[in-house]
XYZ file of N, CA and C in Angstrom:
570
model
N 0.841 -1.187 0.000
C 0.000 0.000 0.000
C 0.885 1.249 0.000
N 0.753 2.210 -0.836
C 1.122 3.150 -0.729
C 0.496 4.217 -0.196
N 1.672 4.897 0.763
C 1.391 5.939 1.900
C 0.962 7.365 0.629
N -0.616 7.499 1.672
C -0.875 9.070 1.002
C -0.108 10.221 1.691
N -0.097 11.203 0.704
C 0.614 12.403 1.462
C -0.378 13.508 1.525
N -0.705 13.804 2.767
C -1.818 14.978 3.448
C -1.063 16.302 3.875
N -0.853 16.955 3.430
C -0.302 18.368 3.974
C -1.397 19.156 4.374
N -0.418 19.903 5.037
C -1.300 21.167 6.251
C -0.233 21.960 6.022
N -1.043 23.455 5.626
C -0.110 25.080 5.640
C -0.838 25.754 6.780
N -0.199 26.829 7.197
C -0.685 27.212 8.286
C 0.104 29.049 8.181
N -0.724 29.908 8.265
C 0.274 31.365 8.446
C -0.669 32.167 9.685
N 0.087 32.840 9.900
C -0.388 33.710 11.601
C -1.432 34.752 11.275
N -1.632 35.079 10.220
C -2.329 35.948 9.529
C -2.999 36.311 8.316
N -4.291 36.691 7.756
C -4.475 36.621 6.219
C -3.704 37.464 5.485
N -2.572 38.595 6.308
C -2.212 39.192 5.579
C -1.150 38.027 5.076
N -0.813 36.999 5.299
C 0.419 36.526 5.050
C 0.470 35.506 4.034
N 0.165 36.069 2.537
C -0.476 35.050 1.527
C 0.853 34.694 0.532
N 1.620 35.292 0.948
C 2.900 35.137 0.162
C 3.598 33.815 1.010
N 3.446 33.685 2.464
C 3.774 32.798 3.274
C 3.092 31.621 2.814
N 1.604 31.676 2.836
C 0.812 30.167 2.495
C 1.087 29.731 1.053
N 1.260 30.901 0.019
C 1.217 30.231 -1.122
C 2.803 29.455 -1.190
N 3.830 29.726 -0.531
C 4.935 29.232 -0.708
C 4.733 27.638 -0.094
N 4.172 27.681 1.084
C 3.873 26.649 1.959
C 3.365 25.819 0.870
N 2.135 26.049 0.211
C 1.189 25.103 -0.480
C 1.596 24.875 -1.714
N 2.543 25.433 -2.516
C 4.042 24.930 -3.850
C 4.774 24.063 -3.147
N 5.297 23.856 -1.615
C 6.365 22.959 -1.304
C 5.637 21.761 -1.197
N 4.293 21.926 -0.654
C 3.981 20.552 0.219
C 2.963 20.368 -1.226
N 2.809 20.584 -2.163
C 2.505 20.099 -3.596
C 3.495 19.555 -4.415
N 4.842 20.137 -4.077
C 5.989 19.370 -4.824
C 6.354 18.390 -4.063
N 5.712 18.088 -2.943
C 6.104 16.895 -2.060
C 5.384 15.981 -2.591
N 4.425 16.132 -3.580
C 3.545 15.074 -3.412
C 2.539 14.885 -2.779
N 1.924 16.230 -2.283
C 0.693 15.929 -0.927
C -0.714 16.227 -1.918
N -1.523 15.048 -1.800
C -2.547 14.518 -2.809
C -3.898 15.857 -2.122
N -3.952 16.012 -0.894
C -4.755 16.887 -0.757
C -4.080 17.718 0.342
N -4.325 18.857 0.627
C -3.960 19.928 1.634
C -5.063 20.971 2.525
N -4.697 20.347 4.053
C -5.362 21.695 4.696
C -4.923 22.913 4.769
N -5.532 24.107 4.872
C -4.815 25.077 5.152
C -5.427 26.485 5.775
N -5.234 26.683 6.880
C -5.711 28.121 7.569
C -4.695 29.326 7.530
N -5.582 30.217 8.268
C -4.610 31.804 8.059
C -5.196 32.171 9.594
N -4.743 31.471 10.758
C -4.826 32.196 12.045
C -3.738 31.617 12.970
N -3.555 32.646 13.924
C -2.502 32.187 14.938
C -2.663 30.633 15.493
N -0.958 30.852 15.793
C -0.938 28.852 16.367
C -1.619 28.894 17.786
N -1.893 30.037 18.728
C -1.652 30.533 20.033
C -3.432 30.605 19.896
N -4.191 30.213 18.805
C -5.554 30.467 18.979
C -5.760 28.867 19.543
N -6.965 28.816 20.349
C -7.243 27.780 21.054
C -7.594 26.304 19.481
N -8.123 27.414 18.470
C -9.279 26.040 17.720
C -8.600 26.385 16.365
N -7.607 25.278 16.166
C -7.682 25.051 14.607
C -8.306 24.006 13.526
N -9.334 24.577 13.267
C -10.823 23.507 12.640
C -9.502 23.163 11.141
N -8.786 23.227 10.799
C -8.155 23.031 9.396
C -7.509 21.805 9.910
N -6.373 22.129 10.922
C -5.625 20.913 11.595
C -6.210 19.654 12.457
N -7.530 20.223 12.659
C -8.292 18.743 13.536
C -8.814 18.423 12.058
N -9.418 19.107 11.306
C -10.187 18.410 10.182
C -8.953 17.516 9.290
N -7.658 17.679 9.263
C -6.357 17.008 8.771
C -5.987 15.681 9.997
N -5.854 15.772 11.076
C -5.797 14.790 11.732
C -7.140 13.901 11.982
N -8.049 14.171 11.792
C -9.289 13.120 11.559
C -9.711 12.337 10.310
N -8.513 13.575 9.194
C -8.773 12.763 7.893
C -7.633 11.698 7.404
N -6.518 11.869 8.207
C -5.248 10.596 7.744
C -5.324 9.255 7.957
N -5.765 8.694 7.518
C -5.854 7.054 8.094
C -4.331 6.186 7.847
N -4.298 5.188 8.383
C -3.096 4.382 8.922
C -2.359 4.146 7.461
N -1.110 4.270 7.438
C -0.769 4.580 6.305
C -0.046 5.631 6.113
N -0.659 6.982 6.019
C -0.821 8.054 5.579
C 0.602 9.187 6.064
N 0.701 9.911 5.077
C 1.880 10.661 6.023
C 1.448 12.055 6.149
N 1.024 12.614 7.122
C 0.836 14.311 7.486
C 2.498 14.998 6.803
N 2.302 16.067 5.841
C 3.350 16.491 5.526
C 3.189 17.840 6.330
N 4.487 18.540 6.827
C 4.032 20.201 6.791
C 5.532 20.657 6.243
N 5.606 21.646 6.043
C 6.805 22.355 6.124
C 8.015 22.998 7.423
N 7.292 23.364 7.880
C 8.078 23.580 9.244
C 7.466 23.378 10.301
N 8.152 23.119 11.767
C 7.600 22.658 12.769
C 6.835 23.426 12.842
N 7.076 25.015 13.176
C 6.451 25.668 13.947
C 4.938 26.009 13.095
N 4.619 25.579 11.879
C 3.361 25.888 11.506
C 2.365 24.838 11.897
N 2.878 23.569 12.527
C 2.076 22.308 13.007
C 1.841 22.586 15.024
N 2.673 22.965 15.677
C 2.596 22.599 16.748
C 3.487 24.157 17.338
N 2.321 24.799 18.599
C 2.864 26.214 19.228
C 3.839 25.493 20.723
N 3.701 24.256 21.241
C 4.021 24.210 22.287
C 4.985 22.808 22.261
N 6.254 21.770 22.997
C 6.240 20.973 23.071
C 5.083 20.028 23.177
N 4.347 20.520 24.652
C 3.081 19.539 24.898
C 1.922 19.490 23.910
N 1.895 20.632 22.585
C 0.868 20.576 21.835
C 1.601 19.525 20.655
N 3.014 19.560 20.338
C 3.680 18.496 19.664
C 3.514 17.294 19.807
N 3.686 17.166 21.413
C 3.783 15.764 21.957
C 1.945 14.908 21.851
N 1.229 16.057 21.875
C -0.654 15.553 21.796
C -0.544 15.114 20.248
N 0.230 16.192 19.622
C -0.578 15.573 17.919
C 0.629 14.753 17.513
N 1.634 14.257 17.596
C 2.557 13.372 17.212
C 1.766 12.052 17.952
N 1.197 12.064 19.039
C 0.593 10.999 19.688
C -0.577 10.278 19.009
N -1.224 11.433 18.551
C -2.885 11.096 17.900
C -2.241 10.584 16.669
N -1.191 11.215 15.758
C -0.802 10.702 14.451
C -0.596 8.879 14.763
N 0.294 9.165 15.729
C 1.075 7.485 16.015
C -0.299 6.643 16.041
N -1.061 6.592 17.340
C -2.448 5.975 17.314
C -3.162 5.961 15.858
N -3.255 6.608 15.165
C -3.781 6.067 13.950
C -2.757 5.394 12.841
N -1.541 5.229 13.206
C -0.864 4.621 12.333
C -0.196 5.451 11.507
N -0.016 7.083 11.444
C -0.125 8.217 10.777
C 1.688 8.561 10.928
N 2.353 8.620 9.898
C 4.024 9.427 9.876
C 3.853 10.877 9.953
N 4.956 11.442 10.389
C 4.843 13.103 10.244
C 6.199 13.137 9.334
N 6.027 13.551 8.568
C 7.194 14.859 7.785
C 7.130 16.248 8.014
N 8.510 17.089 8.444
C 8.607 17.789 8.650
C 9.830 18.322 7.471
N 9.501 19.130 5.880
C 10.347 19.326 4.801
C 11.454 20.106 5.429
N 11.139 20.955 5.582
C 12.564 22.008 5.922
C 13.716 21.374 6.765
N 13.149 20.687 7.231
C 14.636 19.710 8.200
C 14.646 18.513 7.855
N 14.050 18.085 6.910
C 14.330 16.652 6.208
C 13.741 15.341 7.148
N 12.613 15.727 7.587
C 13.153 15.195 8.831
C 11.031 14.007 8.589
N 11.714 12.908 9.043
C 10.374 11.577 9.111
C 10.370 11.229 9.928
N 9.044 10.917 11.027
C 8.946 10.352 11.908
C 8.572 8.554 11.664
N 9.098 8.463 10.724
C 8.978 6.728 10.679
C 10.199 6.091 10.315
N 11.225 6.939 10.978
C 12.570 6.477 11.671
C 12.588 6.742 12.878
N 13.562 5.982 13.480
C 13.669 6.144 14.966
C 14.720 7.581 15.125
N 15.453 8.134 14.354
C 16.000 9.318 14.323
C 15.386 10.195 14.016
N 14.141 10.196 13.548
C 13.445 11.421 13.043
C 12.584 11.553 13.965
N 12.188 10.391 14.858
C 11.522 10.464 16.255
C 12.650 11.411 16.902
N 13.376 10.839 17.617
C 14.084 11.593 18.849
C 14.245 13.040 18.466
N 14.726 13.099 16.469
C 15.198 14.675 16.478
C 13.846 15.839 16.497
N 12.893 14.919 16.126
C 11.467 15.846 16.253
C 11.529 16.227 17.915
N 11.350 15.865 18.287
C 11.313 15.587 20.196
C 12.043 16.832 20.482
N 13.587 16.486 19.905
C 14.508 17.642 20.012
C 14.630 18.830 20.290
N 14.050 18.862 18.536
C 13.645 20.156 18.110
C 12.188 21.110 18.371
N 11.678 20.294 18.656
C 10.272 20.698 19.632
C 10.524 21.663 21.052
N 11.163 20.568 21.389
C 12.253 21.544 22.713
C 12.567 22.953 22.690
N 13.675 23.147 21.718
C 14.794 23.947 21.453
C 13.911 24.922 21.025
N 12.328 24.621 19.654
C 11.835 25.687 19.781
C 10.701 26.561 20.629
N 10.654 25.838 21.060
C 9.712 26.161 22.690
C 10.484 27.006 23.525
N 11.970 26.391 23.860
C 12.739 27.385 24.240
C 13.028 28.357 23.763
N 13.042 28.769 22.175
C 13.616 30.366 21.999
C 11.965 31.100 21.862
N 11.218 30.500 21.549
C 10.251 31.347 21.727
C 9.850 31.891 23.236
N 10.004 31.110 24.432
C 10.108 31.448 25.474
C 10.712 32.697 25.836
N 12.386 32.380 25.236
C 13.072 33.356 25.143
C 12.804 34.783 24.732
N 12.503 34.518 23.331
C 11.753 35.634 22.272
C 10.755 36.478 23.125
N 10.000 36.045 23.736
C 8.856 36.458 24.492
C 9.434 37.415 25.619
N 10.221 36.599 26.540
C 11.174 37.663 27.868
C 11.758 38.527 27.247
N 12.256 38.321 26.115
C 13.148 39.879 25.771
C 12.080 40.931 25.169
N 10.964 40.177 24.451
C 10.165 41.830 24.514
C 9.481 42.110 25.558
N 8.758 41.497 26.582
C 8.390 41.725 27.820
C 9.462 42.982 28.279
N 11.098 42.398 28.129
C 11.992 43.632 28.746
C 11.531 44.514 27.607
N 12.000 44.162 26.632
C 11.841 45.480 25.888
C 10.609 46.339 25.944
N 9.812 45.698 26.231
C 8.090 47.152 26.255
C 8.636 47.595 27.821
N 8.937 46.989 28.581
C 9.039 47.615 29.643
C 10.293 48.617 30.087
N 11.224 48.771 29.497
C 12.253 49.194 28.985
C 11.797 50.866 28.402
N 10.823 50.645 27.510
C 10.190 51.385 26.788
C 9.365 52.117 27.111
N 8.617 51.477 28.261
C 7.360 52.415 29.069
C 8.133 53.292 29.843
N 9.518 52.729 30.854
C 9.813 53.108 31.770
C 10.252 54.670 31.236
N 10.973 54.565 29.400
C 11.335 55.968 29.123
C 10.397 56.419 28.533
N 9.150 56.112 28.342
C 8.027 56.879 28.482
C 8.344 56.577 26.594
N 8.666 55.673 26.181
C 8.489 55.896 24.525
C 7.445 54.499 23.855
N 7.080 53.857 24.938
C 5.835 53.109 24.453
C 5.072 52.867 25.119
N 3.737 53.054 23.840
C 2.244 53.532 24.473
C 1.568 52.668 24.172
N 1.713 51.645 23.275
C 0.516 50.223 23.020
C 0.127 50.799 21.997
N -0.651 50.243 21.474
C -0.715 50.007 20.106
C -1.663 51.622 19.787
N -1.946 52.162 18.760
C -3.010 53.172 18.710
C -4.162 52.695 18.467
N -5.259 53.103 19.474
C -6.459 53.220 19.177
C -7.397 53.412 17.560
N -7.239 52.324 16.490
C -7.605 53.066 15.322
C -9.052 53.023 15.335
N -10.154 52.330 15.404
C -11.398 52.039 15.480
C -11.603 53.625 16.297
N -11.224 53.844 17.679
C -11.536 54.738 18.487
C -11.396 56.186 17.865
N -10.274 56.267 16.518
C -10.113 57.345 16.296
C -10.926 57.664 15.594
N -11.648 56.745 14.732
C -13.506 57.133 13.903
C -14.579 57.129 14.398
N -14.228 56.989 15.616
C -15.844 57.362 16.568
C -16.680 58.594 15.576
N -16.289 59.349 15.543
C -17.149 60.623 15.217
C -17.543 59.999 13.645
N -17.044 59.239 13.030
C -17.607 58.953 11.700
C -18.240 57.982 11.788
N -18.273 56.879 13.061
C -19.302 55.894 12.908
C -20.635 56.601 13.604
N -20.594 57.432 14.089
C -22.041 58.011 14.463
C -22.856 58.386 13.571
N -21.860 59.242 12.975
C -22.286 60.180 11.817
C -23.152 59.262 11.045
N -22.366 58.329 10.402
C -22.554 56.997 9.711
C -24.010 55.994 10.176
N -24.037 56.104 11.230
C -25.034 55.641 11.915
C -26.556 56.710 11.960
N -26.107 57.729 12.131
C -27.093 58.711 12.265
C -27.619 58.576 10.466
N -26.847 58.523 9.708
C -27.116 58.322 8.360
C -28.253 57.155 8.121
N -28.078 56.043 8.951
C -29.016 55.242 8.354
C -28.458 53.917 8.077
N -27.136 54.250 7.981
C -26.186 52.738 7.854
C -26.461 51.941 8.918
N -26.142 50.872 8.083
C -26.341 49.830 9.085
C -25.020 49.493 9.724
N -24.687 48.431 10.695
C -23.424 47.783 11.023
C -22.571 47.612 10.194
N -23.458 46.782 9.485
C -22.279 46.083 8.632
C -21.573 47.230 7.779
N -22.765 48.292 7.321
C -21.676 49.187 6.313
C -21.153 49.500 6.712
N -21.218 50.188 7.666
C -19.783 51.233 9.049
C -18.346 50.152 8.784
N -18.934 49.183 8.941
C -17.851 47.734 9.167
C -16.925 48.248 7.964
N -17.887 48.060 6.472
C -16.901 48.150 5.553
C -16.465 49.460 4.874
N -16.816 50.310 5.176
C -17.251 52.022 5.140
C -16.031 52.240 5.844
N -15.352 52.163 6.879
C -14.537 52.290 7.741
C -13.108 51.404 8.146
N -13.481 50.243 7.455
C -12.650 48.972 7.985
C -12.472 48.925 9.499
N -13.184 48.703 9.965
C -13.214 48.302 11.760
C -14.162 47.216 11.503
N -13.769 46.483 13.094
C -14.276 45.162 13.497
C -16.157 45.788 13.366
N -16.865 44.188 13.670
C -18.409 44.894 14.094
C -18.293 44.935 15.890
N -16.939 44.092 16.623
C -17.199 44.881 17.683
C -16.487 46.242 18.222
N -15.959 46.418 17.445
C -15.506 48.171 17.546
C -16.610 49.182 17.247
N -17.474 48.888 15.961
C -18.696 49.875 16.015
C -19.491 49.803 17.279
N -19.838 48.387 17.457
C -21.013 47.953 18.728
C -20.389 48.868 19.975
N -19.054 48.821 20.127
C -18.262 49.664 21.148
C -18.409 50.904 21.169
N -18.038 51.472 20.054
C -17.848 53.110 20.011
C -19.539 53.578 20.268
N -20.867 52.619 19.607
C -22.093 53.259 19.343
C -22.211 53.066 21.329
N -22.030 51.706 22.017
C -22.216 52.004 23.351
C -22.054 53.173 24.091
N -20.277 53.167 23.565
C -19.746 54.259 24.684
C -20.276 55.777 24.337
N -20.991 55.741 22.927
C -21.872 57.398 22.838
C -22.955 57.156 23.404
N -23.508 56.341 23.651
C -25.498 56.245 24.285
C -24.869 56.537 25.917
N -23.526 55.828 26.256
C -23.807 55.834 27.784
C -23.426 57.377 28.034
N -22.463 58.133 27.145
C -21.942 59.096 27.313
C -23.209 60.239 27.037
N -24.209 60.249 27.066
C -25.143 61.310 26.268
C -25.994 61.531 27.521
């Protein structure tokens, strides 16, 4: 029987289409017969693309991705879906490091490297923690700017017009809970 190849792309953002389309040329030149693929953070609780990819590999099958970090945000989230793969009989490839989990070396170095990147992101994380705080202390960072907040006066307006939500939404580019926000904080303010 020959092993199917299932890939999964994954980018932190929709702005990041230059990222997925590269992702979804590699793991097509791999050979991956069908592909999942989302555009939201690894750090979000629910990825419906990656459970709908691990419910679809049957024994056999090899999950392809490109790099670790677009499959798994944590060791322990590595160690859950390398587990569920194994239980169904399922290999992982990981392209960028050459790397198969249906060797016993591509086991341990996955393991490894799971580690190592858990650790610099750890890392990554404490040094901007110093750095914003670093930054507040000289009074040169303020968090992000308020942009939704700065069209208050045009989603009223907008509203007083007759628009609905949704147009403000696209009239403006803000969330629908930034309008729902700004229209609150004028009713309570009046």
């Amino acid at each position: 029987m020959t092993a199917v190849m299932i890939g999964y792309a994954r980018t932190s953002t929709t702005d990041q289409k230059a990222g997925l389309d590269a992702q979804l040329r590699d793991l097509q030149a791999a050979g991956c017969t069908k592909i999942f693929k989302e555009q939201l953070s690894s750090v979000a609780n629910n990825r419906p693309e990656l459970e709908r990819a691990l419910e679809f590999v049957r024994e056999g099958d090899v999950l392809v991705v490109t790099k670790l970090d677009r499959l798994a945000r944590s060791v322990a989230d590595l160690v859950a879906i390398t587990a569920a793969l194994k239980e169904k009989g399922v290999e992982l490839r990981i392209l960028t490091m050459n790397l198969d989990t249906a060797t016993p070396t591509g086991k341990l170095m996955l393991n490894l490297l799971g580690s190592i990147a858990e650790f610099e992101r750890e890392l990554m994380l404490e040094r901007q923690r110093e750095g914003i705080a670093r930054a507040k202390a000289d009074g040169k960072y303020k968090g992000r700017a308020p942009t939704a907040r700065d069209q208050a006066a045009q989603v009223v307006d907008l509203k007083r017009e007759g628009k609905s939500v949704k147009d403000i939404q696209n009239i403006l580019s803000i969330s629908r809970a930034s309008v729902f926000r700004i229209l609150k904080e004028r009713r309570e303010a009046c």
